Amino acid sequence: MIRVRNLKKEFRVHRKEPGLIASIRSLFVREHIVKHALKGVSFEVGEGEILGLVGANGAGKTTLVKILSGIIHPSGGEVSVLDHDPWKREDDFRSRIALIMGQKAQLWWDLPAADCFLLLKEIYRIPDGQYRDTLANLCDMLKVSGEINFQIRRLSLGERMKMELIAALLHRPRVVFLDEPTIGLDLSAQRAIRDFLLQYREEHKPAMILTSHYMEDIERLCERILIIRDGEFVYDGALDRVVRHYANHKILTAHLKRWPEEERAAAVARLQGEVLEAGRDQVRVKVDREDVTRCAQQLLSEWPVVDLNIEEVDIGTVIERIFNEKGKVPA
Amino acid sequence: MNARLFALVFSLEARKLMSYRVDFWLNSVIGFAAHFSIVYFLWQAIFSESGSELIRGWSFEMMLLYYVLVILAGKLVRGAEHLGDIATDIYEGGLTRYIIYPTSYLAFKYAQHLGNVVPALVQLVLFATLYVLLLPMPEEAAITPASIAMAAVSIGLGNLLFYSFMAPLQSVAYWADNVWSLNVMFRFSSNLLGGAMLPLTLFPEWGQRVLDFLPFKHLYYVPVSVLIGTMGPAEWLRSLGVGLVWLLVIHLVFRAVWNRGKFVYTGVGI
């Protein structure tokens, strides 16, 4: 549904030094620099797939989404979304995509949500029956039937985001771009939106591209991620694969009954793995994945364990490490 | 853009504007009263200083009628004076949603622009009625059904011309961060050269001949002159032709500017 080959985007931006003198000088002479936001990226997304686009601020995620949705013109390469060139902005293409921007309201601020939806019904030429069914279904799924008659500006951030989702999905798009859809929302609203997106994917099988700085969004929604760094992809594959590559270990945390100091010291010396902490009440060990069972058995048999917890390494930490590294992540 | 969508945008805009009741009445009463008072006292002073009953063929009453109609018809022509929305949409990235929607942004904005005509129409009826009831109608004014029909056509053309002028000016926001000064310049020159500040027959002969070939007079002077009967059907038809040619020219310039601008749009804000 989405095919991208060697896509490039360059921006020419005005650079201005701080201060009054520089401001006066910029009235006559301006210095421009060329920023390479995308340096020849290629990938594909299929039907029903949710692709997570992960990268630090300024890495090129949003630029990519803007090109795919036809907002900006690429500097080079090929893009095909639903067999259309997005830049041509043909109505058939625009009728089958949606863009949800967590940081920018798309609905009309002064209108009640119901009026906004009616406007979108006409914009997308949605038949009456389909409009009624879809709206009822989406309101039901997001539990906002009671709020649609209030002006958008009077709604809470979470309610507004739900209205944005409804507005974006009323016409049942085949490709959905989600740019930080849960930003600024409380935990329960974030969860509701994730559940909703999964349910929508189940029912309609659209291709989705999600950008988010919330790792929980990525973990819950995306089987595949693209990691972008300085306009280049450094990883394209399954999320768990990159986690395994960068964090080939788990953390075992055992809560303990109190026991004599000298016994504990001897047990620590025998323990497999790297001991991160060995206190009176708790011991934490970093263990290679293949040794997790053995280490857990050892803890349970030799230590006075009350409770045992086996943790994956925090995905955010892994991703952050990739952002700061050089070179590509091995496939 | 299909007709149903156009009608819905038009209606939503009109309803939205009239839902702000305080703003509607402040804009109607205070705006009109201030404008009318300036005109009344200024021309009263000019007439009394000159000691003449007529200035270039205009009586005091006829002059007042001209200005009242310029104030009221001008609102119909200007519609959404805040066409600065287009520049703001470009500058702040609000244009993005219209790029995503399968509809024409410019048609959408024109429907909103027209939606602003509805409150202006209410004001026109209200103040025109008050004028007829409270002030004497000048004898030389010849308002007939035919002149009203011609004026309506001219107001329609003026409205389209105003939008076509403003839209390319606003599109400069693709390249410049602030187009406010352009708006002010246009507002001043269109008021002066379009007959909102004073009837164009008060200009020197050579100036009037130049203004005949410019588009500005179609904004205020032509609609009002044809309504009060100081412009005959033959002259009106000729000027309508000039106005339509200008409309086409400005539209072509605008398309070119807009199409160039699309390439530099960066969709800021997301």
XYZ file of C-alpha atoms in Angstrom:
601
model
C 0.000 0.000 0.000
C 2.966 2.289 0.649
C 6.136 2.024 -1.414
C 9.085 4.365 -0.998
C 12.352 4.244 -2.957
C 15.417 6.386 -2.301
C 13.339 9.263 -0.943
C 15.163 12.530 -0.296
C 14.130 15.854 1.133
C 16.219 18.966 1.500
C 15.183 22.214 3.140
C 16.831 25.570 2.544
C 16.716 27.460 5.809
C 17.726 30.951 6.769
C 20.397 31.055 9.459
C 20.434 34.125 11.635
C 22.942 34.954 14.314
C 21.541 36.374 17.547
C 21.617 40.098 18.339
C 20.504 43.428 16.934
C 23.421 43.866 14.506
C 22.702 40.467 12.985
C 19.026 41.418 12.660
C 19.920 44.604 10.801
C 22.387 42.749 8.584
C 19.744 40.149 7.758
C 17.623 42.909 6.228
C 20.229 43.132 3.448
C 22.064 39.811 3.344
C 20.813 36.425 4.400
C 22.734 33.267 4.868
C 20.968 30.068 3.931
C 21.964 26.530 4.660
C 20.652 23.318 3.164
C 19.361 20.744 5.626
C 19.095 17.156 4.459
C 16.021 15.925 6.288
C 15.819 12.607 4.403
C 18.863 11.059 2.743
C 17.446 8.439 0.396
C 15.199 6.147 2.430
C 13.343 3.083 1.098
C 10.660 0.879 2.643
C 7.230 -0.656 2.103
C 4.135 -1.031 4.272
C 1.428 -3.582 3.582
C -2.284 -3.878 4.316
C -3.166 -4.211 7.994
C 0.392 -3.426 9.083
C 1.201 -0.844 11.750
C 4.701 0.474 11.207
C 6.356 2.365 14.041
C 8.584 5.226 12.989
C 11.035 5.909 15.777
C 13.652 8.622 15.998
C 14.888 11.544 18.029
C 13.503 15.046 17.440
C 14.619 16.342 14.058
C 15.535 12.871 12.766
C 13.131 13.166 9.810
C 10.018 11.258 10.992
C 7.505 14.039 10.478
C 9.081 15.078 7.182
C 8.546 11.526 5.957
C 4.894 11.550 7.057
C 4.366 14.924 5.395
C 5.722 13.627 2.094
C 3.661 10.445 2.269
C 0.497 12.421 2.886
C 1.198 14.920 0.080
C 1.768 17.958 2.291
C 5.287 18.664 1.081
C 7.148 17.966 -2.108
C 10.050 15.481 -2.040
C 13.423 16.578 -3.385
C 14.085 13.197 -4.969
C 13.133 9.517 -5.098
C 9.853 7.730 -5.637
C 6.766 7.548 -3.443
C 3.628 5.577 -4.093
C 0.736 5.460 -1.638
C -2.324 3.468 -2.737
C -0.795 3.592 -6.258
C -0.843 7.397 -6.226
C 1.883 9.990 -6.167
C 0.894 11.857 -2.964
C 2.209 15.183 -4.250
C -0.410 15.241 -7.023
C -3.025 15.454 -4.256
C -5.671 13.696 -6.330
C -9.088 13.475 -4.695
C -9.130 9.680 -5.008
C -5.902 9.548 -2.998
C -7.000 12.094 -0.400
C -10.335 10.297 0.067
C -8.510 7.167 1.175
C -5.943 8.493 3.606
C -6.059 10.130 7.026
C -3.544 12.075 9.052
C -3.905 12.373 12.795
C -1.666 14.939 14.396
C -1.435 14.855 18.163
C 0.191 18.257 18.267
C -2.144 20.085 15.924
C -5.916 20.223 16.061
C -7.512 19.640 12.689
C -11.124 20.150 13.664
C -12.744 23.559 13.568
C -12.240 25.073 16.992
C -15.487 27.059 17.165
C -17.808 24.330 15.926
C -19.365 21.498 17.908
C -17.835 18.130 17.029
C -21.154 17.048 15.466
C -20.994 19.962 12.983
C -17.358 19.162 12.193
C -18.341 15.575 11.426
C -21.185 16.760 9.179
C -18.726 18.951 7.320
C -16.398 15.989 6.879
C -19.321 13.876 5.687
C -19.768 16.342 2.844
C -16.037 16.706 2.210
C -15.618 12.945 1.854
C -19.086 12.460 0.308
C -19.936 9.720 2.781
C -23.384 8.198 2.119
C -25.937 8.921 4.875
C -26.269 5.322 6.082
C -22.527 4.679 6.188
C -21.989 8.002 7.992
C -24.565 7.200 10.688
C -23.232 3.674 11.243
C -19.561 4.675 11.297
C -20.118 7.651 13.574
C -22.196 5.616 16.022
C -19.632 2.832 16.002
C -16.636 5.145 16.521
C -18.377 7.149 19.263
C -19.267 3.919 20.949
C -15.743 2.533 20.760
C -14.278 5.737 22.166
C -17.152 6.398 24.587
C -17.755 10.012 23.532
C -21.376 9.916 22.322
C -22.334 12.435 25.011
C -19.703 14.999 24.023
C -20.222 15.469 20.315
C -22.548 18.424 20.701
C -19.990 20.559 22.527
C -17.708 23.051 20.825
C -14.296 21.517 20.203
C -12.553 24.212 22.221
C -14.640 23.307 25.282
C -13.513 19.675 25.325
C -10.660 18.239 27.376
C -7.451 17.284 25.561
C -8.327 13.579 25.732
C -11.858 14.116 24.426
C -10.560 16.359 21.679
C -8.057 13.741 20.585
C -10.832 11.168 20.461
C -12.867 13.537 18.278
C -9.828 13.973 16.035
C -9.610 10.206 15.696
C -13.285 9.926 14.814
C -12.954 12.754 12.299
C -9.967 11.085 10.691
C -11.584 7.679 10.428
C -15.161 8.566 9.445
C -14.413 7.886 5.793
C -12.741 4.546 6.595
C -9.299 5.373 5.200
C -7.051 2.670 3.775
C -3.872 4.404 4.932
C -3.596 6.193 8.268
C -0.708 8.369 9.393
C -0.566 8.855 13.142
C 1.806 11.546 14.320
C 2.127 11.280 18.107
C -1.545 10.491 18.671
C -1.238 10.097 22.435
C 0.978 13.083 23.218
C -0.043 14.916 26.375
C -2.811 12.468 27.273
C -3.275 10.809 30.647
C -2.617 7.091 30.981
C -6.203 5.954 30.659
C -6.790 8.083 27.550
C -3.554 6.741 26.044
C -4.694 3.192 26.711
C -8.162 3.852 25.270
C -6.656 5.245 22.077
C -4.235 2.333 21.681
C -7.027 -0.196 22.184
C -9.175 1.685 19.726
C -6.456 1.726 17.072
C -5.893 -2.004 17.449
C -9.608 -2.662 17.152
C -9.838 -0.395 14.110
C -6.921 -2.233 12.525
C -8.632 -5.564 13.203
C -11.844 -4.452 11.551
C -10.599 -2.429 8.592
C -7.035 -3.624 7.900
C -5.564 -0.242 6.909
C -1.845 0.376 6.579
C -0.759 2.590 9.450
C 2.397 4.545 10.124
C 2.815 5.657 13.706
C 5.347 8.109 15.052
C 5.552 8.451 18.796
C 8.012 9.208 21.520
C 6.000 6.990 23.883
C 7.567 3.567 23.787
C 4.374 2.041 25.095
C 2.597 3.149 21.905
C 5.264 1.456 19.846
C 5.327 -1.707 21.951
C 1.558 -2.140 22.020
C 0.805 -1.230 18.425
C 3.739 -2.035 16.167
C 5.153 -5.382 15.148
C 7.702 -3.668 12.939
C 9.675 -0.492 13.496
C 11.846 1.788 11.424
C 14.502 3.626 13.376
C 15.512 6.864 11.719
C 18.630 8.830 12.591
C 19.692 12.042 10.819
C 17.472 11.314 7.835
C 18.577 7.707 7.366
C 17.071 4.421 8.451
C 19.364 2.541 10.777
C 16.976 -0.326 11.441
C 13.970 -1.852 9.717
C 12.536 -4.923 11.387
C 10.743 -6.460 14.318
C 10.815 -4.584 17.606
C 11.731 -7.639 19.668
C 14.682 -8.403 17.350
C 16.317 -5.056 17.966
C 15.678 -5.412 21.674
C 17.321 -8.841 21.666
C 20.293 -7.496 19.741
C 20.906 -4.601 22.057
C 19.739 -6.169 25.267
C 20.663 -9.806 25.180
C 19.995 -10.049 28.875
C 17.244 -9.740 31.449
C 17.179 -8.411 34.971
C 16.186 -10.779 37.777
C 15.033 -9.111 40.965
C 14.448 -11.263 44.069
C 12.880 -9.945 47.262
C 14.333 -11.773 50.222
C 13.704 -12.765 53.794
C 16.454 -11.548 56.086
C 19.421 -13.907 56.380
C 22.916 -13.729 57.851
C 25.445 -11.462 56.119
C 28.165 -14.144 55.697
C 25.726 -16.609 54.089
C 24.580 -13.947 51.670
C 28.153 -13.050 50.690
C 28.916 -16.681 49.891
C 25.701 -17.022 47.847
C 26.514 -13.881 45.894
C 29.877 -15.299 44.925
C 28.182 -18.428 43.556
C 25.488 -16.558 41.595
C 25.480 -16.705 37.771
C 25.403 -13.353 35.977
C 26.382 -9.850 36.974
C 25.120 -8.855 40.399
C 23.810 -5.306 40.227
C 22.653 -5.062 43.807
C 22.807 -7.366 46.821
C 21.071 -5.772 49.783
C 19.501 -7.266 52.862
C 16.028 -7.391 51.329
C 16.695 -7.539 47.626
C 19.111 -8.856 45.033
C 19.274 -7.767 41.364
C 21.159 -9.765 38.747
C 21.785 -9.087 35.058
C 21.763 -12.417 33.226
C 22.164 -13.506 29.596
C 18.846 -14.623 28.131
C 19.935 -18.293 27.822
C 20.928 -18.363 31.513
C 17.724 -16.857 32.906
C 16.094 -20.190 33.873
C 19.253 -21.518 35.492
C 19.801 -18.342 37.481
C 16.169 -18.236 38.600
C 16.406 -21.868 39.761
C 19.600 -21.088 41.655
C 17.988 -18.110 43.382
C 14.912 -20.084 44.332
C 16.869 -23.045 45.677
C 19.739 -21.283 47.449
C 18.262 -17.924 48.506
C 15.352 -17.177 50.891
C 13.253 -15.735 48.057
C 9.851 -14.233 48.856
C 9.150 -12.910 45.376
C 10.958 -13.119 42.029
C 10.620 -10.745 39.107
C 12.143 -11.183 35.620
C 12.282 -7.954 33.610
C 13.002 -7.151 29.975
C 15.370 -4.236 29.534
C 13.502 -0.948 29.047
C 12.873 -0.513 25.308
C 13.254 3.230 25.591
C 16.789 2.735 26.842
C 17.601 0.456 23.917
C 16.199 2.906 21.383
C 18.007 5.808 23.009
C 21.261 3.875 22.739
C 20.641 3.367 19.022
C 19.899 7.078 18.542
C 23.254 7.938 20.042
C 25.310 5.316 18.213
C 26.933 5.525 14.813
C 26.302 3.048 11.993
C 23.383 0.780 11.245
C 21.824 -1.791 13.515
C 22.730 -5.261 12.153
C 19.664 -6.983 10.641
C -16.011 21.468 -4.268
C -19.580 20.253 -4.586
C -22.548 22.601 -4.102
C -23.770 20.910 -0.906
C -20.398 21.290 0.767
C -20.129 24.891 -0.391
C -23.588 25.625 1.025
C -22.759 23.903 4.311
C -19.483 25.839 4.791
C -21.287 29.060 3.890
C -24.082 28.336 6.345
C -21.761 27.251 9.177
C -19.704 30.409 8.805
C -22.776 32.642 8.822
C -24.224 30.837 11.856
C -20.918 31.049 13.688
C -20.637 34.785 13.115
C -24.178 35.487 14.240
C -23.759 33.326 17.317
C -21.329 35.992 18.607
C -24.164 38.375 19.431
C -22.175 41.054 21.241
C -19.649 41.243 18.446
C -22.429 41.414 15.853
C -24.142 44.394 17.501
C -20.919 46.186 18.376
C -19.731 45.801 14.831
C -23.121 46.851 13.423
C -24.105 49.786 15.591
C -20.816 51.245 16.773
C -19.002 50.583 13.494
C -21.760 52.197 11.460
C -22.307 55.094 13.870
C -18.620 55.976 13.980
C -18.191 55.818 10.232
C -21.409 57.751 9.543
C -20.586 60.460 12.093
C -17.176 61.133 10.556
C -18.669 61.414 7.092
C -21.612 63.545 8.247
C -19.599 66.127 10.165
C -16.757 66.259 7.653
C -19.010 66.901 4.652
C -21.235 69.263 6.611
C -18.147 71.352 7.349
C -16.975 71.205 3.730
C -20.373 72.221 2.352
C -20.818 75.009 4.865
C -17.276 76.342 4.208
C -17.767 76.256 0.446
C -21.120 78.024 0.744
C -22.268 76.035 -2.265
C -25.216 73.632 -2.485
C -23.363 71.392 -4.907
C -19.768 70.184 -5.018
C -18.907 68.687 -8.409
C -22.615 67.921 -8.861
C -23.041 66.295 -5.427
C -25.522 67.713 -2.918
C -24.971 67.159 0.807
C -27.886 64.685 0.997
C -26.691 62.793 -2.068
C -23.191 62.650 -0.611
C -24.555 61.198 2.642
C -26.565 58.600 0.745
C -23.450 57.653 -1.248
C -21.431 57.089 1.932
C -24.169 55.180 3.741
C -24.399 52.828 0.792
C -20.605 52.545 0.532
C -20.458 51.587 4.221
C -23.208 48.983 3.864
C -22.429 47.622 0.387
C -18.730 47.667 1.261
C -19.367 45.054 3.932
C -20.991 42.842 1.310
C -18.033 43.303 -1.002
C -15.390 42.683 1.639
C -17.138 39.679 3.199
C -14.529 38.106 5.463
C -12.215 41.031 5.951
C -10.081 38.668 7.945
C -8.891 36.948 4.779
C -5.641 37.092 6.688
C -6.703 33.572 7.646
C -5.079 32.379 4.431
C -1.724 33.882 5.392
C -2.077 32.514 8.926
C -2.955 29.068 7.581
C 0.192 29.105 5.467
C 2.400 30.578 8.162
C 1.150 28.454 11.050
C 0.481 25.271 9.103
C -3.339 25.286 9.243
C -3.327 24.696 5.503
C -2.232 21.120 6.160
C -5.719 19.839 6.976
C -7.099 21.211 3.729
C -4.319 19.510 1.790
C -5.351 16.224 3.350
C -9.069 16.732 2.680
C -10.331 15.983 -0.826
C -11.631 19.482 -1.396
C -10.407 22.818 -2.682
C -8.946 25.022 0.028
C -9.609 28.184 -1.941
C -13.237 27.281 -2.621
C -13.596 26.480 1.078
C -12.237 29.895 1.986
C -14.477 31.604 -0.549
C -17.516 29.882 0.950
C -16.434 31.220 4.358
C -15.866 34.650 2.826
C -19.411 34.567 1.458
C -20.732 33.387 4.824
C -19.620 36.743 6.175
C -21.984 38.431 3.754
C -25.034 37.188 5.696
C -24.518 39.356 8.812
C -23.609 42.220 6.466
C -26.937 41.726 4.667
C -28.799 41.908 7.979
C -26.978 45.153 8.732
C -27.756 46.502 5.259
C -31.491 45.915 5.659
C -31.495 47.328 9.179
C -29.609 50.547 8.484
C -31.118 51.159 5.041
C -34.572 51.003 6.672
C -33.485 53.416 9.399
C -32.044 55.762 6.786
C -35.256 55.816 4.768
C -37.300 56.458 7.932
C -35.073 59.104 9.500
C -33.289 60.985 6.709
C -34.672 62.643 3.560
C -34.076 60.797 0.298
C -32.328 63.165 -2.177
C -34.461 64.074 -5.167
C -31.719 63.267 -7.656
C -31.348 59.677 -6.349
C -33.023 57.215 -8.680
C -33.192 53.874 -6.933
C -35.284 51.541 -9.101
C -35.707 47.759 -9.317
C -33.412 47.811 -12.364
C -30.728 49.803 -10.528
C -30.987 47.438 -7.543
C -30.545 44.442 -9.864
C -27.506 46.016 -11.556
C -26.036 46.939 -8.169
C -26.528 43.361 -6.949
C -24.548 42.059 -9.934
C -21.824 44.632 -9.294
C -21.653 43.766 -5.610
C -21.237 40.104 -6.612
C -18.386 41.047 -8.942
C -16.881 43.326 -6.285
C -17.008 40.490 -3.764
C -15.231 38.116 -6.132
C -12.681 40.784 -7.045
C -11.974 41.565 -3.409
C -11.367 37.879 -2.670
C -9.228 37.554 -5.794
C -7.152 40.549 -4.711
C -6.696 39.398 -1.143
C -5.931 35.745 -1.821
C -2.712 36.334 -3.816
C -1.607 38.970 -1.305
C -2.110 36.427 1.456
C -0.232 33.806 -0.554
C 2.911 35.887 -0.205
C 3.031 34.249 3.236
C 4.568 31.239 1.467
C 7.749 33.312 1.192
C 7.379 36.120 3.747
C 6.624 35.600 7.399
C 4.354 38.615 7.738
C 1.976 40.020 5.146
C 0.211 42.468 7.441
C 1.792 45.505 5.764
C 0.571 44.305 2.370
C -2.963 44.080 3.768
C -2.760 47.644 5.056
C -1.406 48.935 1.748
C -4.134 47.178 -0.190
C -6.839 48.356 2.170
C -5.699 51.977 1.869
C -5.269 51.978 -1.912
C -8.496 50.090 -2.601
C -10.442 52.491 -0.370
C -8.928 55.523 -2.044
C -9.011 54.310 -5.644
C -12.227 52.310 -5.262
C -14.420 55.181 -4.118
C -14.811 54.316 -0.424
C -13.054 57.473 0.759
C -14.741 59.806 -1.709
C -16.749 59.521 -4.928
C -14.430 59.063 -7.880
C -16.028 61.983 -9.742
C -14.230 64.248 -7.254
C -10.892 63.135 -8.760
C -9.401 65.209 -11.626
C -10.543 64.238 -15.126
C -7.261 62.541 -16.043
C -7.368 60.564 -12.778
C -10.871 59.366 -13.494
C -9.795 58.201 -16.950
C -6.969 56.159 -15.403
C -9.271 54.729 -12.734
C -11.675 53.562 -15.457
C -9.065 51.001 -16.498
C -8.169 49.845 -12.992
C -10.116 47.226 -11.064
C -10.620 49.142 -7.800
C -13.736 51.131 -8.761
C -15.687 47.859 -9.017
C -15.329 47.349 -5.285
C -17.347 50.362 -4.094
C -17.905 53.095 -6.668
C -19.643 51.129 -9.418
C -22.109 49.211 -7.194
C -23.168 52.356 -5.333
C -23.254 54.682 -8.358
C -25.394 52.316 -10.359
C -27.721 51.851 -7.385
C -28.356 55.546 -6.836
C -28.640 56.195 -10.561
C -25.530 58.321 -11.166
C -24.242 55.631 -13.524
C -26.422 54.568 -16.446
C -26.882 51.037 -17.821
C -24.581 51.581 -20.823
C -21.680 52.806 -18.689
C -22.372 50.062 -16.169
C -22.208 47.353 -18.840
C -18.939 48.741 -20.177
C -17.419 48.862 -16.705
C -18.703 45.344 -15.957
C -16.700 44.094 -18.945
C -13.534 45.791 -17.629
C -14.174 44.290 -14.167
C -14.569 40.783 -15.585
C -11.318 41.058 -17.528
C -9.556 42.134 -14.329
C -11.103 39.236 -12.472
C -9.659 36.818 -15.020
C -6.220 38.475 -14.969
C -6.004 38.520 -11.161
C -7.203 34.928 -11.006
C -4.469 33.807 -13.432
C -1.810 35.673 -11.431
C -3.139 34.127 -8.253
C -3.066 30.557 -9.656
C 0.556 31.049 -10.674
C 1.523 32.415 -7.237
C -0.359 29.670 -5.422
C 1.129 26.870 -7.516
C 4.651 28.181 -6.927
C 3.942 28.597 -3.238
C 2.868 24.967 -2.793
C 6.457 23.890 -3.412
C 7.817 25.926 -0.534
C 5.102 25.036 1.979
C 6.651 23.219 4.918
C 3.555 22.429 6.983
C 5.000 23.809 10.198
C 3.410 22.917 13.498
C 3.443 19.129 13.225
